[in-house]
PDB file of C-alpha atoms in Angstrom:
ATOM      1  CA  UNK A   2     -66.947 -33.003  18.084  1.00  0.00           C
ATOM      2  CA  UNK A   3     -68.721 -32.238  14.795  1.00  0.00           C
ATOM      3  CA  UNK A   4     -70.146 -28.752  14.263  1.00  0.00           C
ATOM      4  CA  UNK A   5     -72.888 -27.216  12.135  1.00  0.00           C
ATOM      5  CA  UNK A   6     -72.571 -23.628  10.916  1.00  0.00           C
ATOM      6  CA  UNK A   7     -75.520 -21.911   9.232  1.00  0.00           C
ATOM      7  CA  UNK A   8     -75.517 -18.647   7.277  1.00  0.00           C
ATOM      8  CA  UNK A   9     -78.512 -16.656   6.039  1.00  0.00           C
ATOM      9  CA  UNK A  10     -79.478 -13.101   5.138  1.00  0.00           C
ATOM     10  CA  UNK A  11     -82.342 -10.686   5.691  1.00  0.00           C
ATOM     11  CA  UNK A  12     -83.111  -7.664   3.552  1.00  0.00           C
ATOM     12  CA  UNK A  13     -82.000  -8.673   0.086  1.00  0.00           C
ATOM     13  CA  UNK A  14     -85.062  -7.257  -1.654  1.00  0.00           C
ATOM     14  CA  UNK A  15     -86.040  -4.047   0.199  1.00  0.00           C
ATOM     15  CA  UNK A  16     -85.479  -0.652  -1.388  1.00  0.00           C
ATOM     16  CA  UNK A  17     -84.293   0.883   1.883  1.00  0.00           C
ATOM     17  CA  UNK A  18     -82.311  -0.042   4.951  1.00  0.00           C
ATOM     18  CA  UNK A  19     -79.474  -2.513   5.413  1.00  0.00           C
ATOM     19  CA  UNK A  20     -78.777  -5.990   4.152  1.00  0.00           C
ATOM     20  CA  UNK A  21     -78.023  -8.134   7.204  1.00  0.00           C
ATOM     21  CA  UNK A  22     -76.238 -11.495   7.137  1.00  0.00           C
ATOM     22  CA  UNK A  23     -75.818 -13.747  10.171  1.00  0.00           C
ATOM     23  CA  UNK A  24     -73.737 -16.843  10.856  1.00  0.00           C
ATOM     24  CA  UNK A  25     -74.533 -19.264  13.666  1.00  0.00           C
ATOM     25  CA  UNK A  26     -72.513 -22.330  14.677  1.00  0.00           C
ATOM     26  CA  UNK A  27     -72.934 -25.022  17.312  1.00  0.00           C
ATOM     27  CA  UNK A  28     -72.067 -28.673  17.933  1.00  0.00           C
ATOM     28  CA  UNK A  29     -74.381 -30.930  15.958  1.00  0.00           C
ATOM     29  CA  UNK A  30     -75.345 -32.656  19.210  1.00  0.00           C
ATOM     30  CA  UNK A  31     -77.067 -29.384  20.226  1.00  0.00           C
ATOM     31  CA  UNK A  32     -79.217 -29.061  17.096  1.00  0.00           C
ATOM     32  CA  UNK A  33     -82.210 -30.703  18.758  1.00  0.00           C
ATOM     33  CA  UNK A  34     -82.184 -27.960  21.398  1.00  0.00           C
ATOM     34  CA  UNK A  35     -82.915 -25.431  18.664  1.00  0.00           C
ATOM     35  CA  UNK A  36     -85.959 -27.362  17.488  1.00  0.00           C
ATOM     36  CA  UNK A  37     -87.217 -27.889  21.049  1.00  0.00           C
ATOM     37  CA  UNK A  38     -87.018 -24.158  21.749  1.00  0.00           C
ATOM     38  CA  UNK A  39     -88.941 -23.005  18.702  1.00  0.00           C
ATOM     39  CA  UNK A  40     -86.107 -22.030  16.379  1.00  0.00           C
ATOM     40  CA  UNK A  41     -87.572 -21.929  12.867  1.00  0.00           C
ATOM     41  CA  UNK A  42     -87.324 -20.097   9.569  1.00  0.00           C
ATOM     42  CA  UNK A  43     -87.752 -16.435  10.522  1.00  0.00           C
ATOM     43  CA  UNK A  44     -90.582 -16.068   8.005  1.00  0.00           C
ATOM     44  CA  UNK A  45     -92.606 -18.591  10.014  1.00  0.00           C
ATOM     45  CA  UNK A  46     -92.319 -16.595  13.259  1.00  0.00           C
ATOM     46  CA  UNK A  47     -94.056 -13.375  14.229  1.00  0.00           C
ATOM     47  CA  UNK A  48     -91.931 -10.455  15.502  1.00  0.00           C
ATOM     48  CA  UNK A  49     -92.391 -11.331  19.182  1.00  0.00           C
ATOM     49  CA  UNK A  50     -91.452 -14.963  18.546  1.00  0.00           C
ATOM     50  CA  UNK A  51     -88.376 -13.909  16.584  1.00  0.00           C
ATOM     51  CA  UNK A  52     -87.246 -11.634  19.406  1.00  0.00           C
ATOM     52  CA  UNK A  53     -87.770 -14.387  21.992  1.00  0.00           C
ATOM     53  CA  UNK A  54     -85.825 -16.883  19.875  1.00  0.00           C
ATOM     54  CA  UNK A  55     -82.989 -14.407  19.235  1.00  0.00           C
ATOM     55  CA  UNK A  56     -82.685 -13.633  22.944  1.00  0.00           C
ATOM     56  CA  UNK A  57     -82.686 -17.348  23.778  1.00  0.00           C
ATOM     57  CA  UNK A  58     -80.013 -18.089  21.171  1.00  0.00           C
ATOM     58  CA  UNK A  59     -77.746 -15.446  22.658  1.00  0.00           C
ATOM     59  CA  UNK A  60     -78.248 -16.422  26.307  1.00  0.00           C
ATOM     60  CA  UNK A  61     -78.081 -20.175  25.716  1.00  0.00           C
ATOM     61  CA  UNK A  62     -75.190 -19.706  23.327  1.00  0.00           C
ATOM     62  CA  UNK A  63     -73.206 -17.811  25.950  1.00  0.00           C
ATOM     63  CA  UNK A  64     -73.497 -20.797  28.287  1.00  0.00           C
ATOM     64  CA  UNK A  65     -72.817 -23.475  25.686  1.00  0.00           C
ATOM     65  CA  UNK A  66     -70.076 -21.835  23.653  1.00  0.00           C
ATOM     66  CA  UNK A  67     -72.098 -21.445  20.472  1.00  0.00           C
ATOM     67  CA  UNK A  68     -70.669 -18.998  17.949  1.00  0.00           C
ATOM     68  CA  UNK A  69     -72.528 -16.256  16.128  1.00  0.00           C
ATOM     69  CA  UNK A  70     -71.877 -13.020  14.302  1.00  0.00           C
ATOM     70  CA  UNK A  71     -73.984 -10.482  12.434  1.00  0.00           C
ATOM     71  CA  UNK A  72     -72.839  -8.312   9.537  1.00  0.00           C
ATOM     72  CA  UNK A  73     -74.685  -5.095   8.648  1.00  0.00           C
ATOM     73  CA  UNK A  74     -74.289  -3.805   5.101  1.00  0.00           C
ATOM     74  CA  UNK A  75     -75.845  -0.344   4.793  1.00  0.00           C
ATOM     75  CA  UNK A  76     -77.910   0.844   1.850  1.00  0.00           C
ATOM     76  CA  UNK A  77     -74.856   2.821   0.754  1.00  0.00           C
ATOM     77  CA  UNK A  78     -72.680  -0.302   0.949  1.00  0.00           C
ATOM     78  CA  UNK A  79     -75.213  -2.179  -1.188  1.00  0.00           C
ATOM     79  CA  UNK A  80     -75.325   0.591  -3.804  1.00  0.00           C
ATOM     80  CA  UNK A  81     -71.546   0.840  -4.015  1.00  0.00           C
ATOM     81  CA  UNK A  82     -71.170  -2.943  -4.212  1.00  0.00           C
ATOM     82  CA  UNK A  83     -73.632  -3.072  -7.091  1.00  0.00           C
ATOM     83  CA  UNK A  84     -71.697  -0.401  -8.956  1.00  0.00           C
ATOM     84  CA  UNK A  85     -68.508  -2.464  -8.825  1.00  0.00           C
ATOM     85  CA  UNK A  86     -70.028  -5.970  -9.079  1.00  0.00           C
ATOM     86  CA  UNK A  87     -73.520  -7.200  -8.138  1.00  0.00           C
ATOM     87  CA  UNK A  88     -75.583  -8.011  -5.066  1.00  0.00           C
ATOM     88  CA  UNK A  89     -74.901 -11.753  -5.190  1.00  0.00           C
ATOM     89  CA  UNK A  90     -71.149 -11.205  -5.287  1.00  0.00           C
ATOM     90  CA  UNK A  91     -71.463  -8.837  -2.326  1.00  0.00           C
ATOM     91  CA  UNK A  92     -73.371 -11.479  -0.362  1.00  0.00           C
ATOM     92  CA  UNK A  93     -70.824 -14.162  -1.251  1.00  0.00           C
ATOM     93  CA  UNK A  94     -68.077 -11.944   0.184  1.00  0.00           C
ATOM     94  CA  UNK A  95     -70.065 -11.441   3.387  1.00  0.00           C
ATOM     95  CA  UNK A  96     -70.922 -15.144   3.778  1.00  0.00           C
ATOM     96  CA  UNK A  97     -67.219 -15.991   3.519  1.00  0.00           C
ATOM     97  CA  UNK A  98     -66.233 -13.159   5.857  1.00  0.00           C
ATOM     98  CA  UNK A  99     -68.598 -14.412   8.552  1.00  0.00           C
ATOM     99  CA  UNK A 100     -67.589 -18.052   8.197  1.00  0.00           C
ATOM    100  CA  UNK A 101     -63.934 -17.109   8.511  1.00  0.00           C
ATOM    101  CA  UNK A 102     -64.798 -15.137  11.647  1.00  0.00           C
ATOM    102  CA  UNK A 103     -67.062 -17.745  13.268  1.00  0.00           C
ATOM    103  CA  UNK A 104     -65.152 -20.900  12.358  1.00  0.00           C
ATOM    104  CA  UNK A 105     -61.717 -19.309  11.965  1.00  0.00           C
ATOM    105  CA  UNK A 106     -60.263 -21.930   9.656  1.00  0.00           C
ATOM    106  CA  UNK A 107     -61.603 -24.633  11.993  1.00  0.00           C
ATOM    107  CA  UNK A 108     -58.304 -24.887  13.818  1.00  0.00           C
ATOM    108  CA  UNK A 109     -59.967 -25.444  17.210  1.00  0.00           C
ATOM    109  CA  UNK A 110     -62.964 -27.468  16.006  1.00  0.00           C
ATOM    110  CA  UNK A 111     -63.264 -31.068  14.919  1.00  0.00           C
ATOM    111  CA  UNK A 112     -64.881 -30.495  11.552  1.00  0.00           C
ATOM    112  CA  UNK A 113     -68.447 -30.207  10.389  1.00  0.00           C
ATOM    113  CA  UNK A 114     -70.781 -28.652   7.832  1.00  0.00           C
ATOM    114  CA  UNK A 115     -71.068 -25.095   6.510  1.00  0.00           C
ATOM    115  CA  UNK A 116     -74.781 -24.853   5.676  1.00  0.00           C
ATOM    116  CA  UNK A 117     -75.643 -21.954   3.369  1.00  0.00           C
ATOM    117  CA  UNK A 118     -79.003 -20.560   2.297  1.00  0.00           C
ATOM    118  CA  UNK A 119     -77.999 -19.954  -1.311  1.00  0.00           C
ATOM    119  CA  UNK A 120     -78.487 -16.470  -2.808  1.00  0.00           C
ATOM    120  CA  UNK A 121     -77.747 -17.669  -6.345  1.00  0.00           C
ATOM    121  CA  UNK A 122     -79.978 -19.443  -8.859  1.00  0.00           C
ATOM    122  CA  UNK A 123     -77.457 -22.300  -8.828  1.00  0.00           C
ATOM    123  CA  UNK A 124     -77.151 -23.349  -5.177  1.00  0.00           C
ATOM    124  CA  UNK A 125     -74.134 -25.584  -5.781  1.00  0.00           C
ATOM    125  CA  UNK A 126     -72.314 -22.807  -7.625  1.00  0.00           C
ATOM    126  CA  UNK A 127     -73.071 -20.430  -4.763  1.00  0.00           C
ATOM    127  CA  UNK A 128     -71.323 -22.816  -2.383  1.00  0.00           C
ATOM    128  CA  UNK A 129     -68.319 -23.022  -4.684  1.00  0.00           C
ATOM    129  CA  UNK A 130     -68.072 -19.242  -4.863  1.00  0.00           C
ATOM    130  CA  UNK A 131     -68.248 -18.865  -1.089  1.00  0.00           C
ATOM    131  CA  UNK A 132     -65.555 -21.547  -0.742  1.00  0.00           C
ATOM    132  CA  UNK A 133     -63.317 -19.657  -3.171  1.00  0.00           C
ATOM    133  CA  UNK A 134     -63.360 -16.653  -0.844  1.00  0.00           C
ATOM    134  CA  UNK A 135     -62.711 -18.530   2.415  1.00  0.00           C
ATOM    135  CA  UNK A 136     -59.300 -18.217   3.998  1.00  0.00           C
ATOM    136  CA  UNK A 137     -57.194 -21.380   3.476  1.00  0.00           C
ATOM    137  CA  UNK A 138     -60.075 -23.516   2.178  1.00  0.00           C
ATOM    138  CA  UNK A 139     -60.466 -26.504   2.179  1.00  0.00           C
ATOM    139  CA  UNK A 140     -60.605 -26.937   5.946  1.00  0.00           C
ATOM    140  CA  UNK A 141     -59.829 -30.411   7.260  1.00  0.00           C
ATOM    141  CA  UNK A 142     -63.007 -32.265   8.183  1.00  0.00           C
ATOM    142  CA  UNK A 143     -65.388 -29.637   6.769  1.00  0.00           C
ATOM    143  CA  UNK A 144     -67.749 -29.606   3.811  1.00  0.00           C
ATOM    144  CA  UNK A 145     -70.177 -27.085   2.325  1.00  0.00           C
ATOM    145  CA  UNK A 146     -73.901 -27.783   1.971  1.00  0.00           C
ATOM    146  CA  UNK A 147     -75.459 -24.965  -0.079  1.00  0.00           C
ATOM    147  CA  UNK A 148     -79.197 -25.135  -0.786  1.00  0.00           C
ATOM    148  CA  UNK A 149     -82.152 -22.942  -1.611  1.00  0.00           C
ATOM    149  CA  UNK A 150     -84.617 -22.435   1.272  1.00  0.00           C
ATOM    150  CA  UNK A 151     -82.138 -24.003   3.645  1.00  0.00           C
ATOM    151  CA  UNK A 152     -83.604 -21.913   6.471  1.00  0.00           C
ATOM    152  CA  UNK A 153     -86.701 -24.117   6.273  1.00  0.00           C
ATOM    153  CA  UNK A 154     -84.873 -27.407   6.856  1.00  0.00           C
ATOM    154  CA  UNK A 155     -81.638 -26.783   8.774  1.00  0.00           C
ATOM    155  CA  UNK A 156     -81.978 -25.508  12.374  1.00  0.00           C
ATOM    156  CA  UNK A 157     -78.597 -23.746  12.328  1.00  0.00           C
ATOM    157  CA  UNK A 158     -79.572 -21.845   9.178  1.00  0.00           C
ATOM    158  CA  UNK A 159     -82.961 -21.096  10.775  1.00  0.00           C
ATOM    159  CA  UNK A 160     -81.127 -19.625  13.771  1.00  0.00           C
ATOM    160  CA  UNK A 161     -79.035 -17.453  11.464  1.00  0.00           C
ATOM    161  CA  UNK A 162     -82.175 -16.314   9.655  1.00  0.00           C
ATOM    162  CA  UNK A 163     -83.769 -15.239  12.946  1.00  0.00           C
ATOM    163  CA  UNK A 164     -80.687 -13.317  14.081  1.00  0.00           C
ATOM    164  CA  UNK A 165     -80.447 -11.545  10.723  1.00  0.00           C
ATOM    165  CA  UNK A 166     -84.151 -10.689  10.577  1.00  0.00           C
ATOM    166  CA  UNK A 167     -84.315  -9.369  14.141  1.00  0.00           C
ATOM    167  CA  UNK A 168     -81.259  -7.181  13.537  1.00  0.00           C
ATOM    168  CA  UNK A 169     -82.637  -5.794  10.283  1.00  0.00           C
ATOM    169  CA  UNK A 170     -86.027  -5.046  11.851  1.00  0.00           C
ATOM    170  CA  UNK A 171     -84.309  -3.189  14.693  1.00  0.00           C
ATOM    171  CA  UNK A 172     -82.224  -1.198  12.231  1.00  0.00           C
ATOM    172  CA  UNK A 173     -85.308  -0.204  10.224  1.00  0.00           C
ATOM    173  CA  UNK A 174     -87.265   0.812  13.334  1.00  0.00           C
ATOM    174  CA  UNK A 175     -84.313   2.960  14.453  1.00  0.00           C
ATOM    175  CA  UNK A 176     -84.255   4.687  11.067  1.00  0.00           C
ATOM    176  CA  UNK A 177     -88.005   5.231  11.269  1.00  0.00           C
ATOM    177  CA  UNK A 178     -87.722   6.807  14.733  1.00  0.00           C
ATOM    178  CA  UNK A 179     -84.966   9.150  13.560  1.00  0.00           C
ATOM    179  CA  UNK A 180     -86.910  10.116  10.452  1.00  0.00           C
ATOM    180  CA  UNK A 181     -90.257  10.459  12.263  1.00  0.00           C
ATOM    181  CA  UNK A 182     -92.001   9.142   9.150  1.00  0.00           C
ATOM    182  CA  UNK A 183     -93.531   5.644   8.897  1.00  0.00           C
ATOM    183  CA  UNK A 184     -91.438   3.652   6.403  1.00  0.00           C
ATOM    184  CA  UNK A 185     -92.871   0.164   6.826  1.00  0.00           C
ATOM    185  CA  UNK A 186     -90.725  -2.877   6.113  1.00  0.00           C
ATOM    186  CA  UNK A 187     -88.764  -1.335   3.257  1.00  0.00           C
ATOM    187  CA  UNK A 188     -90.096  -3.759   0.662  1.00  0.00           C
ATOM    188  CA  UNK A 189     -91.483  -2.165  -2.523  1.00  0.00           C
ATOM    189  CA  UNK A 190     -94.747  -4.073  -2.021  1.00  0.00           C
ATOM    190  CA  UNK A 191     -95.314  -2.440   1.389  1.00  0.00           C
ATOM    191  CA  UNK A 192     -97.880   0.366   1.136  1.00  0.00           C
ATOM    192  CA  UNK A 193     -96.246   2.340   3.982  1.00  0.00           C
ATOM    193  CA  UNK A 194     -92.887   2.145   2.256  1.00  0.00           C
ATOM    194  CA  UNK A 195     -94.264   3.299  -1.080  1.00  0.00           C
ATOM    195  CA  UNK A 196     -96.164   6.142   0.585  1.00  0.00           C
ATOM    196  CA  UNK A 197     -92.984   7.339   2.307  1.00  0.00           C
ATOM    197  CA  UNK A 198     -90.917   7.408  -0.878  1.00  0.00           C
ATOM    198  CA  UNK A 199     -92.239  10.768  -2.092  1.00  0.00           C
ATOM    199  CA  UNK A 200     -90.859  12.333   1.096  1.00  0.00           C
ATOM    200  CA  UNK A 201     -87.622  10.359   0.997  1.00  0.00           C
ATOM    201  CA  UNK A 202     -86.749  11.499  -2.537  1.00  0.00           C
ATOM    202  CA  UNK A 203     -87.865  15.116  -2.152  1.00  0.00           C
ATOM    203  CA  UNK A 204     -84.425  16.590  -1.437  1.00  0.00           C
ATOM    204  CA  UNK A 205     -81.465  17.366  -3.661  1.00  0.00           C
ATOM    205  CA  UNK A 206     -80.514  13.693  -3.480  1.00  0.00           C
ATOM    206  CA  UNK A 207     -82.319  10.583  -2.242  1.00  0.00           C
ATOM    207  CA  UNK A 208     -82.371   9.855   1.487  1.00  0.00           C
ATOM    208  CA  UNK A 209     -79.075   8.198   2.410  1.00  0.00           C
ATOM    209  CA  UNK A 210     -80.743   4.988   3.641  1.00  0.00           C
ATOM    210  CA  UNK A 211     -82.537   4.367   0.354  1.00  0.00           C
ATOM    211  CA  UNK A 212     -80.953   1.995  -2.145  1.00  0.00           C
ATOM    212  CA  UNK A 213     -80.469   4.448  -4.974  1.00  0.00           C
ATOM    213  CA  UNK A 214     -79.832   1.694  -7.496  1.00  0.00           C
ATOM    214  CA  UNK A 215     -83.250   0.046  -7.002  1.00  0.00           C
ATOM    215  CA  UNK A 216     -85.834   0.462  -9.754  1.00  0.00           C
ATOM    216  CA  UNK A 217     -88.422   1.493  -7.154  1.00  0.00           C
ATOM    217  CA  UNK A 218     -86.259   4.427  -6.090  1.00  0.00           C
ATOM    218  CA  UNK A 219     -85.498   5.389  -9.685  1.00  0.00           C
ATOM    219  CA  UNK A 220     -89.226   5.513 -10.433  1.00  0.00           C
ATOM    220  CA  UNK A 221     -90.013   7.589  -7.336  1.00  0.00           C
ATOM    221  CA  UNK A 222     -87.162   9.996  -8.083  1.00  0.00           C
ATOM    222  CA  UNK A 223     -88.259  10.465 -11.686  1.00  0.00           C
ATOM    223  CA  UNK A 224     -91.850  11.078 -10.602  1.00  0.00           C
ATOM    224  CA  UNK A 225     -90.656  13.765  -8.172  1.00  0.00           C
ATOM    225  CA  UNK A 226     -87.820  15.377 -10.162  1.00  0.00           C
ATOM    226  CA  UNK A 227     -88.445  14.417 -13.779  1.00  0.00           C
ATOM    227  CA  UNK A 228     -84.890  13.145 -14.174  1.00  0.00           C
ATOM    228  CA  UNK A 229     -82.809  10.014 -13.661  1.00  0.00           C
ATOM    229  CA  UNK A 230     -81.858   9.172 -10.087  1.00  0.00           C
ATOM    230  CA  UNK A 231     -78.222  10.073  -9.307  1.00  0.00           C
ATOM    231  CA  UNK A 232     -75.619   7.398  -8.657  1.00  0.00           C
ATOM    232  CA  UNK A 233     -73.907   7.105  -5.315  1.00  0.00           C
ATOM    233  CA  UNK A 234     -70.478   8.743  -5.613  1.00  0.00           C
ATOM    234  CA  UNK A 235     -67.675   6.197  -5.608  1.00  0.00           C
ATOM    235  CA  UNK A 236     -64.992   7.402  -3.215  1.00  0.00           C
ATOM    236  CA  UNK A 237     -62.262   5.079  -4.407  1.00  0.00           C
ATOM    237  CA  UNK A 238     -62.611   2.416  -1.743  1.00  0.00           C
ATOM    238  CA  UNK A 239     -65.028  -0.408  -1.051  1.00  0.00           C
ATOM    239  CA  UNK A 240     -66.655  -0.308   2.365  1.00  0.00           C
ATOM    240  CA  UNK A 241     -67.997  -3.739   3.326  1.00  0.00           C
ATOM    241  CA  UNK A 242     -70.215  -2.449   6.137  1.00  0.00           C
ATOM    242  CA  UNK A 243     -70.172  -3.039   9.842  1.00  0.00           C
ATOM    243  CA  UNK A 244     -69.408  -6.365  11.433  1.00  0.00           C
ATOM    244  CA  UNK A 245     -70.480  -6.884  15.010  1.00  0.00           C
ATOM    245  CA  UNK A 246     -69.837  -9.761  17.339  1.00  0.00           C
ATOM    246  CA  UNK A 247     -73.247 -10.747  18.670  1.00  0.00           C
ATOM    247  CA  UNK A 248     -71.936 -12.516  21.735  1.00  0.00           C
TER     248      UNK A 248
END
């Protein structure tokens, strides 16, 4: 049996909240089921549709043996990763981590395709970098297909994009409820997010769920304090975030 594994992220650009990456794998003979049940690029679905699709993926996947995992990288994780490398390198590590977890070296599967929504200007190079971080790559019978906007054309990547987006939205809404201040989507272009920033940078240090290294946060901090935004303290170890088995 030939498999298809898709990986995508949500939350690369926001100035607050987590970066979420999801991996989703299924036999290629089941791909048509995704299309028939409305699985699409998360950006093409409204929040209710995304939630319905995510719930269906989990319930149907439990019956059919599909594999999926979600990785949550907090704003602090993102800041610390950018101090020691860069955001793309951090995402490459997470993509490889999830593929190792979902496919597991492909020992019990018959081969297939690792379909990546590339987070690098050079999509082919992105695939090579992910491969370099996989455990015991190359895997017999497997190949990597790394493309830009892959969530628009590959149903498995679309499924991963939905799982990642739904998880990130839930994380942001939880933060908003705890804070009791509307924070919007977290993107710098969101008026609610920008309005909240003056409150979120008012303390002795920025709110912990802001990405302190983002230019938007630096500007808000300087406007409030008249000084450069502080750096997250490096504590001597890299924390890759939380990884949760979705099923």
